Amino acid sequence: MSEKPHVSKKHPRAESIKIRERLTRNVETNVLALAGLIAHGRGEAFDYILGEETTPSAFKAITAAAATILLAERPVLSVNGNVAALCAEELVELSKATGAKLEVNLFHRLSGREEAIEGVLREAGADEVLGVGGSATARIDEVFSDRRRVDPRGIYAADVVFVPLEDGDRTEGLVRAGKRVVTVDLNPMSRTAQFASVTIVDNVVRALPLLVSEAERLKGSGRVELQGIVDEFDNREALSDAMTVMEKRLHTLAEKGIFIEPYDV
Ligand code: PTJ
């Protein structure tokens, strides 16, 4: 086990360091792929530029995401190592609030990882976890990585798939296969962010609790109201807003050059 460094609560990056420690521990338990650490670093860089808070347009996307999942007939929440490490409880809560199934689907299908992730989800309260071991027997031809192997009861049959913190081509493949895709991605320029039906440009750590409470709030609503929310949402606008927030923030900071205040030790 790696040693845990002492980090003062007053450290200005204490939260971010705690999350990194959690991810590192999850590499040791086989939940997180090593590449997951690199993916997180990329996300953090975008979060820094975004201002590390949920923007109003990300919140709109969260509401549209909740409505999309609630409207689905066969929704599935796809779980990889990073989201399992960061938000297992919220994924289980979202699954219970919406009736969506949980399926492990990995880019790096290394031995023991699916079972390790299943363990984390079950510990967080999941009753059923699809996609583990021999159960990923179906194949989505439109997807070009190992992620094409899916559970026939889950992603294969799904009409809506939630794929938070995702890599490259899969979203495109799922959309080509006729599914609606909801994602959370801090990089509004990624292929996933660009091809999804609903992209929440936010950190999963902030977005998932909000998504659960929006799903809880909306679950008693009628289909017409939910459909209205979905129809009103425009992903192009959401991505454009996220990029504009980043551009404006960089512009404001660029005018100052030095903007960080020293902190009291
Ligand atoms: O567990 P596996 O084997 O399925 O692998 C999962 C990873 C994430 C390693 C794999 O899918 C991958 O390599 O992903 P990418 O291509 O690095 O894409 C991850 C995307 O998520 C990038 O656009 C990051 O900016 C974004 N991201 C990283 N951390 C966060 C994030 N978005 C939201 N919240 C985060 N905490």
mmCIF file with all atom_site columns, C-alpha atoms in Angstrom, residues 15-215:
data_model
loop_
_atom_site.group_PDB
_atom_site.id
_atom_site.type_symbol
_atom_site.label_atom_id
_atom_site.label_alt_id
_atom_site.label_comp_id
_atom_site.label_asym_id
_atom_site.label_entity_id
_atom_site.label_seq_id
_atom_site.pdbx_PDB_ins_code
_atom_site.Cartn_x
_atom_site.Cartn_y
_atom_site.Cartn_z
_atom_site.occupancy
_atom_site.B_iso_or_equiv
_atom_site.pdbx_formal_charge
_atom_site.auth_seq_id
_atom_site.auth_comp_id
_atom_site.auth_asym_id
_atom_site.auth_atom_id
_atom_site.pdbx_PDB_model_num
ATOM 1   C CA . GLU A 1 15  ? -9.778  18.481  -1.934  1.00 0.00 ? 15  GLU A CA 1
ATOM 2   C CA . SER A 1 16  ? -7.920  17.719  -5.134  1.00 0.00 ? 16  SER A CA 1
ATOM 3   C CA . ILE A 1 17  ? -5.152  15.906  -3.220  1.00 0.00 ? 17  ILE A CA 1
ATOM 4   C CA . LYS A 1 18  ? -7.751  13.796  -1.371  1.00 0.00 ? 18  LYS A CA 1
ATOM 5   C CA . ILE A 1 19  ? -9.299  12.763  -4.697  1.00 0.00 ? 19  ILE A CA 1
ATOM 6   C CA . ARG A 1 20  ? -5.880  11.847  -6.075  1.00 0.00 ? 20  ARG A CA 1
ATOM 7   C CA . GLU A 1 21  ? -5.192  9.693   -3.002  1.00 0.00 ? 21  GLU A CA 1
ATOM 8   C CA . ARG A 1 22  ? -8.520  7.932   -3.506  1.00 0.00 ? 22  ARG A CA 1
ATOM 9   C CA . LEU A 1 23  ? -7.655  7.216   -7.130  1.00 0.00 ? 23  LEU A CA 1
ATOM 10  C CA . THR A 1 24  ? -4.203  5.918   -6.232  1.00 0.00 ? 24  THR A CA 1
ATOM 11  C CA . ARG A 1 25  ? -5.704  3.545   -3.656  1.00 0.00 ? 25  ARG A CA 1
ATOM 12  C CA . ASN A 1 26  ? -8.060  2.301   -6.370  1.00 0.00 ? 26  ASN A CA 1
ATOM 13  C CA . VAL A 1 27  ? -5.120  1.433   -8.633  1.00 0.00 ? 27  VAL A CA 1
ATOM 14  C CA . GLU A 1 28  ? -3.865  -0.803  -5.850  1.00 0.00 ? 28  GLU A CA 1
ATOM 15  C CA . THR A 1 29  ? -7.219  -2.616  -5.649  1.00 0.00 ? 29  THR A CA 1
ATOM 16  C CA . ASN A 1 30  ? -7.362  -3.088  -9.443  1.00 0.00 ? 30  ASN A CA 1
ATOM 17  C CA . VAL A 1 31  ? -10.439 -0.857  -9.862  1.00 0.00 ? 31  VAL A CA 1
ATOM 18  C CA . LEU A 1 32  ? -8.628  1.956   -11.659 1.00 0.00 ? 32  LEU A CA 1
ATOM 19  C CA . ALA A 1 33  ? -6.519  1.420   -14.776 1.00 0.00 ? 33  ALA A CA 1
ATOM 20  C CA . LEU A 1 34  ? -3.133  3.181   -14.637 1.00 0.00 ? 34  LEU A CA 1
ATOM 21  C CA . ALA A 1 35  ? -4.343  5.177   -17.619 1.00 0.00 ? 35  ALA A CA 1
ATOM 22  C CA . GLY A 1 36  ? -7.193  6.334   -15.369 1.00 0.00 ? 36  GLY A CA 1
ATOM 23  C CA . LEU A 1 37  ? -4.703  8.489   -13.463 1.00 0.00 ? 37  LEU A CA 1
ATOM 24  C CA . ILE A 1 38  ? -3.658  10.184  -16.686 1.00 0.00 ? 38  ILE A CA 1
ATOM 25  C CA . ALA A 1 39  ? -7.312  10.658  -17.670 1.00 0.00 ? 39  ALA A CA 1
ATOM 26  C CA . HIS A 1 40  ? -7.979  12.294  -14.300 1.00 0.00 ? 40  HIS A CA 1
ATOM 27  C CA . GLY A 1 41  ? -5.029  14.642  -14.761 1.00 0.00 ? 41  GLY A CA 1
ATOM 28  C CA . ARG A 1 42  ? -6.442  15.768  -18.085 1.00 0.00 ? 42  ARG A CA 1
ATOM 29  C CA . GLY A 1 43  ? -9.811  16.350  -16.470 1.00 0.00 ? 43  GLY A CA 1
ATOM 30  C CA . GLU A 1 44  ? -8.257  18.352  -13.624 1.00 0.00 ? 44  GLU A CA 1
ATOM 31  C CA . ALA A 1 45  ? -6.546  20.656  -16.094 1.00 0.00 ? 45  ALA A CA 1
ATOM 32  C CA . PHE A 1 46  ? -9.880  21.485  -17.739 1.00 0.00 ? 46  PHE A CA 1
ATOM 33  C CA . ASP A 1 47  ? -11.520 21.869  -14.323 1.00 0.00 ? 47  ASP A CA 1
ATOM 34  C CA . TYR A 1 48  ? -8.899  24.444  -13.391 1.00 0.00 ? 48  TYR A CA 1
ATOM 35  C CA . ILE A 1 49  ? -9.777  26.493  -16.439 1.00 0.00 ? 49  ILE A CA 1
ATOM 36  C CA . LEU A 1 50  ? -13.507 26.031  -15.860 1.00 0.00 ? 50  LEU A CA 1
ATOM 37  C CA . GLY A 1 51  ? -13.156 27.447  -12.328 1.00 0.00 ? 51  GLY A CA 1
ATOM 38  C CA . GLU A 1 52  ? -13.868 24.189  -10.443 1.00 0.00 ? 52  GLU A CA 1
ATOM 39  C CA . GLU A 1 53  ? -17.583 24.807  -10.070 1.00 0.00 ? 53  GLU A CA 1
ATOM 40  C CA . THR A 1 54  ? -20.800 23.665  -11.710 1.00 0.00 ? 54  THR A CA 1
ATOM 41  C CA . THR A 1 55  ? -21.789 26.337  -14.225 1.00 0.00 ? 55  THR A CA 1
ATOM 42  C CA . PRO A 1 56  ? -25.448 27.274  -14.862 1.00 0.00 ? 56  PRO A CA 1
ATOM 43  C CA . SER A 1 57  ? -25.282 25.634  -18.285 1.00 0.00 ? 57  SER A CA 1
ATOM 44  C CA . ALA A 1 58  ? -23.831 22.422  -16.789 1.00 0.00 ? 58  ALA A CA 1
ATOM 45  C CA . PHE A 1 59  ? -26.750 22.458  -14.365 1.00 0.00 ? 59  PHE A CA 1
ATOM 46  C CA . LYS A 1 60  ? -29.182 22.714  -17.295 1.00 0.00 ? 60  LYS A CA 1
ATOM 47  C CA . ALA A 1 61  ? -27.443 19.724  -18.871 1.00 0.00 ? 61  ALA A CA 1
ATOM 48  C CA . ILE A 1 62  ? -27.799 17.829  -15.584 1.00 0.00 ? 62  ILE A CA 1
ATOM 49  C CA . THR A 1 63  ? -31.571 18.447  -15.622 1.00 0.00 ? 63  THR A CA 1
ATOM 50  C CA . ALA A 1 64  ? -31.780 17.333  -19.276 1.00 0.00 ? 64  ALA A CA 1
ATOM 51  C CA . ALA A 1 65  ? -29.688 14.250  -18.438 1.00 0.00 ? 65  ALA A CA 1
ATOM 52  C CA . ALA A 1 66  ? -32.031 13.302  -15.588 1.00 0.00 ? 66  ALA A CA 1
ATOM 53  C CA . ALA A 1 67  ? -35.078 13.750  -17.852 1.00 0.00 ? 67  ALA A CA 1
ATOM 54  C CA . THR A 1 68  ? -33.448 11.701  -20.653 1.00 0.00 ? 68  THR A CA 1
ATOM 55  C CA . ILE A 1 69  ? -32.657 8.802   -18.334 1.00 0.00 ? 69  ILE A CA 1
ATOM 56  C CA . LEU A 1 70  ? -36.121 8.911   -16.724 1.00 0.00 ? 70  LEU A CA 1
ATOM 57  C CA . LEU A 1 71  ? -37.826 8.882   -20.134 1.00 0.00 ? 71  LEU A CA 1
ATOM 58  C CA . ALA A 1 72  ? -35.839 5.875   -21.338 1.00 0.00 ? 72  ALA A CA 1
ATOM 59  C CA . GLU A 1 73  ? -37.400 2.451   -21.573 1.00 0.00 ? 73  GLU A CA 1
ATOM 60  C CA . ARG A 1 74  ? -34.164 0.556   -21.009 1.00 0.00 ? 74  ARG A CA 1
ATOM 61  C CA . PRO A 1 75  ? -31.592 2.958   -19.506 1.00 0.00 ? 75  PRO A CA 1
ATOM 62  C CA . VAL A 1 76  ? -28.130 1.680   -18.528 1.00 0.00 ? 76  VAL A CA 1
ATOM 63  C CA . LEU A 1 77  ? -25.392 3.334   -16.482 1.00 0.00 ? 77  LEU A CA 1
ATOM 64  C CA . SER A 1 78  ? -22.036 2.243   -17.880 1.00 0.00 ? 78  SER A CA 1
ATOM 65  C CA . VAL A 1 79  ? -19.343 2.038   -15.197 1.00 0.00 ? 79  VAL A CA 1
ATOM 66  C CA . ASN A 1 80  ? -15.588 2.263   -15.737 1.00 0.00 ? 80  ASN A CA 1
ATOM 67  C CA . GLY A 1 81  ? -12.728 2.321   -13.238 1.00 0.00 ? 81  GLY A CA 1
ATOM 68  C CA . ASN A 1 82  ? -12.660 6.093   -12.729 1.00 0.00 ? 82  ASN A CA 1
ATOM 69  C CA . VAL A 1 83  ? -16.358 6.541   -11.943 1.00 0.00 ? 83  VAL A CA 1
ATOM 70  C CA . ALA A 1 84  ? -16.392 3.448   -9.736  1.00 0.00 ? 84  ALA A CA 1
ATOM 71  C CA . ALA A 1 85  ? -13.501 4.922   -7.749  1.00 0.00 ? 85  ALA A CA 1
ATOM 72  C CA . LEU A 1 86  ? -15.015 8.395   -7.491  1.00 0.00 ? 86  LEU A CA 1
ATOM 73  C CA . CYS A 1 87  ? -18.808 7.982   -7.394  1.00 0.00 ? 87  CYS A CA 1
ATOM 74  C CA . ALA A 1 88  ? -19.926 4.404   -6.695  1.00 0.00 ? 88  ALA A CA 1
ATOM 75  C CA . GLU A 1 89  ? -22.586 5.444   -4.137  1.00 0.00 ? 89  GLU A CA 1
ATOM 76  C CA . GLU A 1 90  ? -24.080 8.066   -6.454  1.00 0.00 ? 90  GLU A CA 1
ATOM 77  C CA . LEU A 1 91  ? -24.189 5.601   -9.362  1.00 0.00 ? 91  LEU A CA 1
ATOM 78  C CA . VAL A 1 92  ? -26.156 3.166   -7.232  1.00 0.00 ? 92  VAL A CA 1
ATOM 79  C CA . GLU A 1 93  ? -28.473 5.965   -6.046  1.00 0.00 ? 93  GLU A CA 1
ATOM 80  C CA . LEU A 1 94  ? -29.009 7.094   -9.651  1.00 0.00 ? 94  LEU A CA 1
ATOM 81  C CA . SER A 1 95  ? -29.762 3.532   -10.684 1.00 0.00 ? 95  SER A CA 1
ATOM 82  C CA . LYS A 1 96  ? -32.356 3.232   -7.890  1.00 0.00 ? 96  LYS A CA 1
ATOM 83  C CA . ALA A 1 97  ? -33.923 6.633   -8.634  1.00 0.00 ? 97  ALA A CA 1
ATOM 84  C CA . THR A 1 98  ? -34.309 5.964   -12.369 1.00 0.00 ? 98  THR A CA 1
ATOM 85  C CA . GLY A 1 99  ? -34.563 2.180   -12.680 1.00 0.00 ? 99  GLY A CA 1
ATOM 86  C CA . ALA A 1 100 ? -31.412 2.167   -14.854 1.00 0.00 ? 100 ALA A CA 1
ATOM 87  C CA . LYS A 1 101 ? -29.267 -0.965  -14.808 1.00 0.00 ? 101 LYS A CA 1
ATOM 88  C CA . LEU A 1 102 ? -25.579 -0.832  -13.849 1.00 0.00 ? 102 LEU A CA 1
ATOM 89  C CA . GLU A 1 103 ? -23.123 -2.401  -16.283 1.00 0.00 ? 103 GLU A CA 1
ATOM 90  C CA . VAL A 1 104 ? -19.331 -2.614  -16.000 1.00 0.00 ? 104 VAL A CA 1
ATOM 91  C CA . ASN A 1 105 ? -17.801 -1.771  -19.376 1.00 0.00 ? 105 ASN A CA 1
ATOM 92  C CA . LEU A 1 106 ? -14.071 -1.213  -19.601 1.00 0.00 ? 106 LEU A CA 1
ATOM 93  C CA . PHE A 1 107 ? -11.566 0.067   -22.084 1.00 0.00 ? 107 PHE A CA 1
ATOM 94  C CA . HIS A 1 108 ? -8.735  -1.770  -20.297 1.00 0.00 ? 108 HIS A CA 1
ATOM 95  C CA . ARG A 1 109 ? -10.245 -5.210  -19.688 1.00 0.00 ? 109 ARG A CA 1
ATOM 96  C CA . LEU A 1 110 ? -7.436  -6.505  -17.507 1.00 0.00 ? 110 LEU A CA 1
ATOM 97  C CA . SER A 1 111 ? -7.916  -9.636  -15.458 1.00 0.00 ? 111 SER A CA 1
ATOM 98  C CA . GLY A 1 112 ? -9.838  -9.082  -12.216 1.00 0.00 ? 112 GLY A CA 1
ATOM 99  C CA . ARG A 1 113 ? -10.858 -5.463  -12.893 1.00 0.00 ? 113 ARG A CA 1
ATOM 100 C CA . GLU A 1 114 ? -14.507 -6.167  -13.733 1.00 0.00 ? 114 GLU A CA 1
ATOM 101 C CA . GLU A 1 115 ? -14.909 -8.207  -10.547 1.00 0.00 ? 115 GLU A CA 1
ATOM 102 C CA . ALA A 1 116 ? -13.135 -5.510  -8.485  1.00 0.00 ? 116 ALA A CA 1
ATOM 103 C CA . ILE A 1 117 ? -15.517 -2.861  -9.843  1.00 0.00 ? 117 ILE A CA 1
ATOM 104 C CA . GLU A 1 118 ? -18.508 -5.107  -9.270  1.00 0.00 ? 118 GLU A CA 1
ATOM 105 C CA . GLY A 1 119 ? -17.326 -5.442  -5.645  1.00 0.00 ? 119 GLY A CA 1
ATOM 106 C CA . VAL A 1 120 ? -17.185 -1.650  -5.221  1.00 0.00 ? 120 VAL A CA 1
ATOM 107 C CA . LEU A 1 121 ? -20.702 -1.259  -6.647  1.00 0.00 ? 121 LEU A CA 1
ATOM 108 C CA . ARG A 1 122 ? -22.132 -4.039  -4.481  1.00 0.00 ? 122 ARG A CA 1
ATOM 109 C CA . GLU A 1 123 ? -20.505 -2.521  -1.413  1.00 0.00 ? 123 GLU A CA 1
ATOM 110 C CA . ALA A 1 124 ? -22.206 0.743   -2.362  1.00 0.00 ? 124 ALA A CA 1
ATOM 111 C CA . GLY A 1 125 ? -25.579 -1.059  -2.351  1.00 0.00 ? 125 GLY A CA 1
ATOM 112 C CA . ALA A 1 126 ? -26.031 -2.412  -5.908  1.00 0.00 ? 126 ALA A CA 1
ATOM 113 C CA . ASP A 1 127 ? -28.236 -5.502  -6.178  1.00 0.00 ? 127 ASP A CA 1
ATOM 114 C CA . GLU A 1 128 ? -27.381 -6.340  -9.769  1.00 0.00 ? 128 GLU A CA 1
ATOM 115 C CA . VAL A 1 129 ? -24.255 -5.587  -11.805 1.00 0.00 ? 129 VAL A CA 1
ATOM 116 C CA . LEU A 1 130 ? -24.178 -6.530  -15.491 1.00 0.00 ? 130 LEU A CA 1
ATOM 117 C CA . GLY A 1 131 ? -21.261 -6.997  -17.874 1.00 0.00 ? 131 GLY A CA 1
ATOM 118 C CA . VAL A 1 132 ? -18.980 -8.965  -15.551 1.00 0.00 ? 132 VAL A CA 1
ATOM 119 C CA . GLY A 1 133 ? -16.988 -12.034 -16.638 1.00 0.00 ? 133 GLY A CA 1
ATOM 120 C CA . GLY A 1 134 ? -18.808 -14.274 -19.122 1.00 0.00 ? 134 GLY A CA 1
ATOM 121 C CA . SER A 1 135 ? -21.955 -12.147 -19.161 1.00 0.00 ? 135 SER A CA 1
ATOM 122 C CA . ALA A 1 136 ? -20.694 -9.646  -21.772 1.00 0.00 ? 136 ALA A CA 1
ATOM 123 C CA . THR A 1 137 ? -21.618 -11.969 -24.637 1.00 0.00 ? 137 THR A CA 1
ATOM 124 C CA . ALA A 1 138 ? -23.157 -9.480  -27.076 1.00 0.00 ? 138 ALA A CA 1
ATOM 125 C CA . ARG A 1 139 ? -21.188 -7.263  -29.441 1.00 0.00 ? 139 ARG A CA 1
ATOM 126 C CA . ILE A 1 140 ? -21.807 -3.773  -30.765 1.00 0.00 ? 140 ILE A CA 1
ATOM 127 C CA . ASP A 1 141 ? -20.066 -3.717  -34.141 1.00 0.00 ? 141 ASP A CA 1
ATOM 128 C CA . GLU A 1 142 ? -20.090 0.081   -34.337 1.00 0.00 ? 142 GLU A CA 1
ATOM 129 C CA . VAL A 1 143 ? -17.614 0.269   -31.398 1.00 0.00 ? 143 VAL A CA 1
ATOM 130 C CA . PHE A 1 144 ? -13.952 -0.404  -32.260 1.00 0.00 ? 144 PHE A CA 1
ATOM 131 C CA . SER A 1 145 ? -12.406 -1.165  -28.852 1.00 0.00 ? 145 SER A CA 1
ATOM 132 C CA . ASP A 1 146 ? -12.846 -3.945  -26.310 1.00 0.00 ? 146 ASP A CA 1
ATOM 133 C CA . ARG A 1 147 ? -15.775 -1.876  -25.052 1.00 0.00 ? 147 ARG A CA 1
ATOM 134 C CA . ARG A 1 148 ? -17.815 -3.433  -27.889 1.00 0.00 ? 148 ARG A CA 1
ATOM 135 C CA . ARG A 1 149 ? -18.329 -6.520  -25.685 1.00 0.00 ? 149 ARG A CA 1
ATOM 136 C CA . VAL A 1 150 ? -21.528 -5.799  -23.786 1.00 0.00 ? 150 VAL A CA 1
ATOM 137 C CA . ASP A 1 151 ? -24.203 -7.531  -21.764 1.00 0.00 ? 151 ASP A CA 1
ATOM 138 C CA . PRO A 1 152 ? -27.228 -8.556  -23.879 1.00 0.00 ? 152 PRO A CA 1
ATOM 139 C CA . ARG A 1 153 ? -29.492 -7.535  -20.951 1.00 0.00 ? 153 ARG A CA 1
ATOM 140 C CA . GLY A 1 154 ? -27.754 -4.164  -20.590 1.00 0.00 ? 154 GLY A CA 1
ATOM 141 C CA . ILE A 1 155 ? -25.987 -1.824  -23.025 1.00 0.00 ? 155 ILE A CA 1
ATOM 142 C CA . TYR A 1 156 ? -26.818 -4.052  -26.002 1.00 0.00 ? 156 TYR A CA 1
ATOM 143 C CA . ALA A 1 157 ? -30.570 -3.620  -25.522 1.00 0.00 ? 157 ALA A CA 1
ATOM 144 C CA . ALA A 1 158 ? -30.438 -0.091  -24.039 1.00 0.00 ? 158 ALA A CA 1
ATOM 145 C CA . ASP A 1 159 ? -32.093 2.941   -25.607 1.00 0.00 ? 159 ASP A CA 1
ATOM 146 C CA . VAL A 1 160 ? -30.207 5.398   -23.365 1.00 0.00 ? 160 VAL A CA 1
ATOM 147 C CA . VAL A 1 161 ? -26.664 4.843   -22.057 1.00 0.00 ? 161 VAL A CA 1
ATOM 148 C CA . PHE A 1 162 ? -24.959 7.017   -19.460 1.00 0.00 ? 162 PHE A CA 1
ATOM 149 C CA . VAL A 1 163 ? -21.202 6.945   -20.122 1.00 0.00 ? 163 VAL A CA 1
ATOM 150 C CA . PRO A 1 164 ? -19.501 9.311   -17.682 1.00 0.00 ? 164 PRO A CA 1
ATOM 151 C CA . LEU A 1 165 ? -15.798 10.056  -18.158 1.00 0.00 ? 165 LEU A CA 1
ATOM 152 C CA . GLU A 1 166 ? -15.389 8.212   -21.385 1.00 0.00 ? 166 GLU A CA 1
ATOM 153 C CA . ASP A 1 167 ? -12.733 7.668   -24.027 1.00 0.00 ? 167 ASP A CA 1
ATOM 154 C CA . GLY A 1 168 ? -12.787 8.244   -27.772 1.00 0.00 ? 168 GLY A CA 1
ATOM 155 C CA . ASP A 1 169 ? -14.915 6.363   -30.182 1.00 0.00 ? 169 ASP A CA 1
ATOM 156 C CA . ARG A 1 170 ? -17.525 4.563   -28.102 1.00 0.00 ? 170 ARG A CA 1
ATOM 157 C CA . THR A 1 171 ? -20.047 7.377   -27.860 1.00 0.00 ? 171 THR A CA 1
ATOM 158 C CA . GLU A 1 172 ? -19.951 7.753   -31.627 1.00 0.00 ? 172 GLU A CA 1
ATOM 159 C CA . GLY A 1 173 ? -20.464 3.984   -31.987 1.00 0.00 ? 173 GLY A CA 1
ATOM 160 C CA . LEU A 1 174 ? -23.381 3.903   -29.547 1.00 0.00 ? 174 LEU A CA 1
ATOM 161 C CA . VAL A 1 175 ? -25.066 6.830   -31.294 1.00 0.00 ? 175 VAL A CA 1
ATOM 162 C CA . ARG A 1 176 ? -24.545 5.084   -34.645 1.00 0.00 ? 176 ARG A CA 1
ATOM 163 C CA . ALA A 1 177 ? -26.159 2.009   -33.103 1.00 0.00 ? 177 ALA A CA 1
ATOM 164 C CA . GLY A 1 178 ? -29.284 4.128   -32.449 1.00 0.00 ? 178 GLY A CA 1
ATOM 165 C CA . LYS A 1 179 ? -28.847 4.879   -28.750 1.00 0.00 ? 179 LYS A CA 1
ATOM 166 C CA . ARG A 1 180 ? -29.023 8.198   -26.923 1.00 0.00 ? 180 ARG A CA 1
ATOM 167 C CA . VAL A 1 181 ? -25.871 8.905   -24.941 1.00 0.00 ? 181 VAL A CA 1
ATOM 168 C CA . VAL A 1 182 ? -25.513 11.024  -21.814 1.00 0.00 ? 182 VAL A CA 1
ATOM 169 C CA . THR A 1 183 ? -22.024 11.874  -20.571 1.00 0.00 ? 183 THR A CA 1
ATOM 170 C CA . VAL A 1 184 ? -20.047 13.887  -18.036 1.00 0.00 ? 184 VAL A CA 1
ATOM 171 C CA . ASP A 1 185 ? -16.770 15.173  -19.450 1.00 0.00 ? 185 ASP A CA 1
ATOM 172 C CA . LEU A 1 186 ? -14.676 18.137  -18.382 1.00 0.00 ? 186 LEU A CA 1
ATOM 173 C CA . ASN A 1 187 ? -13.254 18.430  -21.877 1.00 0.00 ? 187 ASN A CA 1
ATOM 174 C CA . PRO A 1 188 ? -15.912 19.960  -24.156 1.00 0.00 ? 188 PRO A CA 1
ATOM 175 C CA . MET A 1 189 ? -13.668 19.222  -27.152 1.00 0.00 ? 189 MET A CA 1
ATOM 176 C CA . SER A 1 190 ? -13.432 15.455  -26.626 1.00 0.00 ? 190 SER A CA 1
ATOM 177 C CA . ARG A 1 191 ? -15.087 13.153  -29.163 1.00 0.00 ? 191 ARG A CA 1
ATOM 178 C CA . THR A 1 192 ? -17.395 11.915  -26.408 1.00 0.00 ? 192 THR A CA 1
ATOM 179 C CA . ALA A 1 193 ? -18.487 15.428  -25.433 1.00 0.00 ? 193 ALA A CA 1
ATOM 180 C CA . GLN A 1 194 ? -19.033 16.327  -29.073 1.00 0.00 ? 194 GLN A CA 1
ATOM 181 C CA . PHE A 1 195 ? -21.021 13.244  -30.094 1.00 0.00 ? 195 PHE A CA 1
ATOM 182 C CA . ALA A 1 196 ? -23.191 12.719  -26.996 1.00 0.00 ? 196 ALA A CA 1
ATOM 183 C CA . SER A 1 197 ? -26.863 13.703  -26.937 1.00 0.00 ? 197 SER A CA 1
ATOM 184 C CA . VAL A 1 198 ? -26.415 15.373  -23.531 1.00 0.00 ? 198 VAL A CA 1
ATOM 185 C CA . THR A 1 199 ? -22.957 16.450  -22.323 1.00 0.00 ? 199 THR A CA 1
ATOM 186 C CA . ILE A 1 200 ? -22.492 17.681  -18.767 1.00 0.00 ? 200 ILE A CA 1
ATOM 187 C CA . VAL A 1 201 ? -19.229 19.655  -18.780 1.00 0.00 ? 201 VAL A CA 1
ATOM 188 C CA . ASP A 1 202 ? -18.408 19.305  -15.096 1.00 0.00 ? 202 ASP A CA 1
ATOM 189 C CA . ASN A 1 203 ? -16.393 17.184  -12.708 1.00 0.00 ? 203 ASN A CA 1
ATOM 190 C CA . VAL A 1 204 ? -18.157 13.846  -12.042 1.00 0.00 ? 204 VAL A CA 1
ATOM 191 C CA . VAL A 1 205 ? -17.520 14.426  -8.366  1.00 0.00 ? 205 VAL A CA 1
ATOM 192 C CA . ARG A 1 206 ? -19.744 17.540  -8.436  1.00 0.00 ? 206 ARG A CA 1
ATOM 193 C CA . ALA A 1 207 ? -22.143 16.461  -11.192 1.00 0.00 ? 207 ALA A CA 1
ATOM 194 C CA . LEU A 1 208 ? -23.211 13.031  -9.937  1.00 0.00 ? 208 LEU A CA 1
ATOM 195 C CA . PRO A 1 209 ? -24.782 14.151  -6.613  1.00 0.00 ? 209 PRO A CA 1
ATOM 196 C CA . LEU A 1 210 ? -26.658 16.871  -8.524  1.00 0.00 ? 210 LEU A CA 1
ATOM 197 C CA . LEU A 1 211 ? -27.805 14.373  -11.141 1.00 0.00 ? 211 LEU A CA 1
ATOM 198 C CA . VAL A 1 212 ? -29.150 12.099  -8.396  1.00 0.00 ? 212 VAL A CA 1
ATOM 199 C CA . SER A 1 213 ? -31.110 14.964  -6.809  1.00 0.00 ? 213 SER A CA 1
ATOM 200 C CA . GLU A 1 214 ? -32.485 16.095  -10.177 1.00 0.00 ? 214 GLU A CA 1
ATOM 201 C CA . ALA A 1 215 ? -33.580 12.520  -10.931 1.00 0.00 ? 215 ALA A CA 1
#
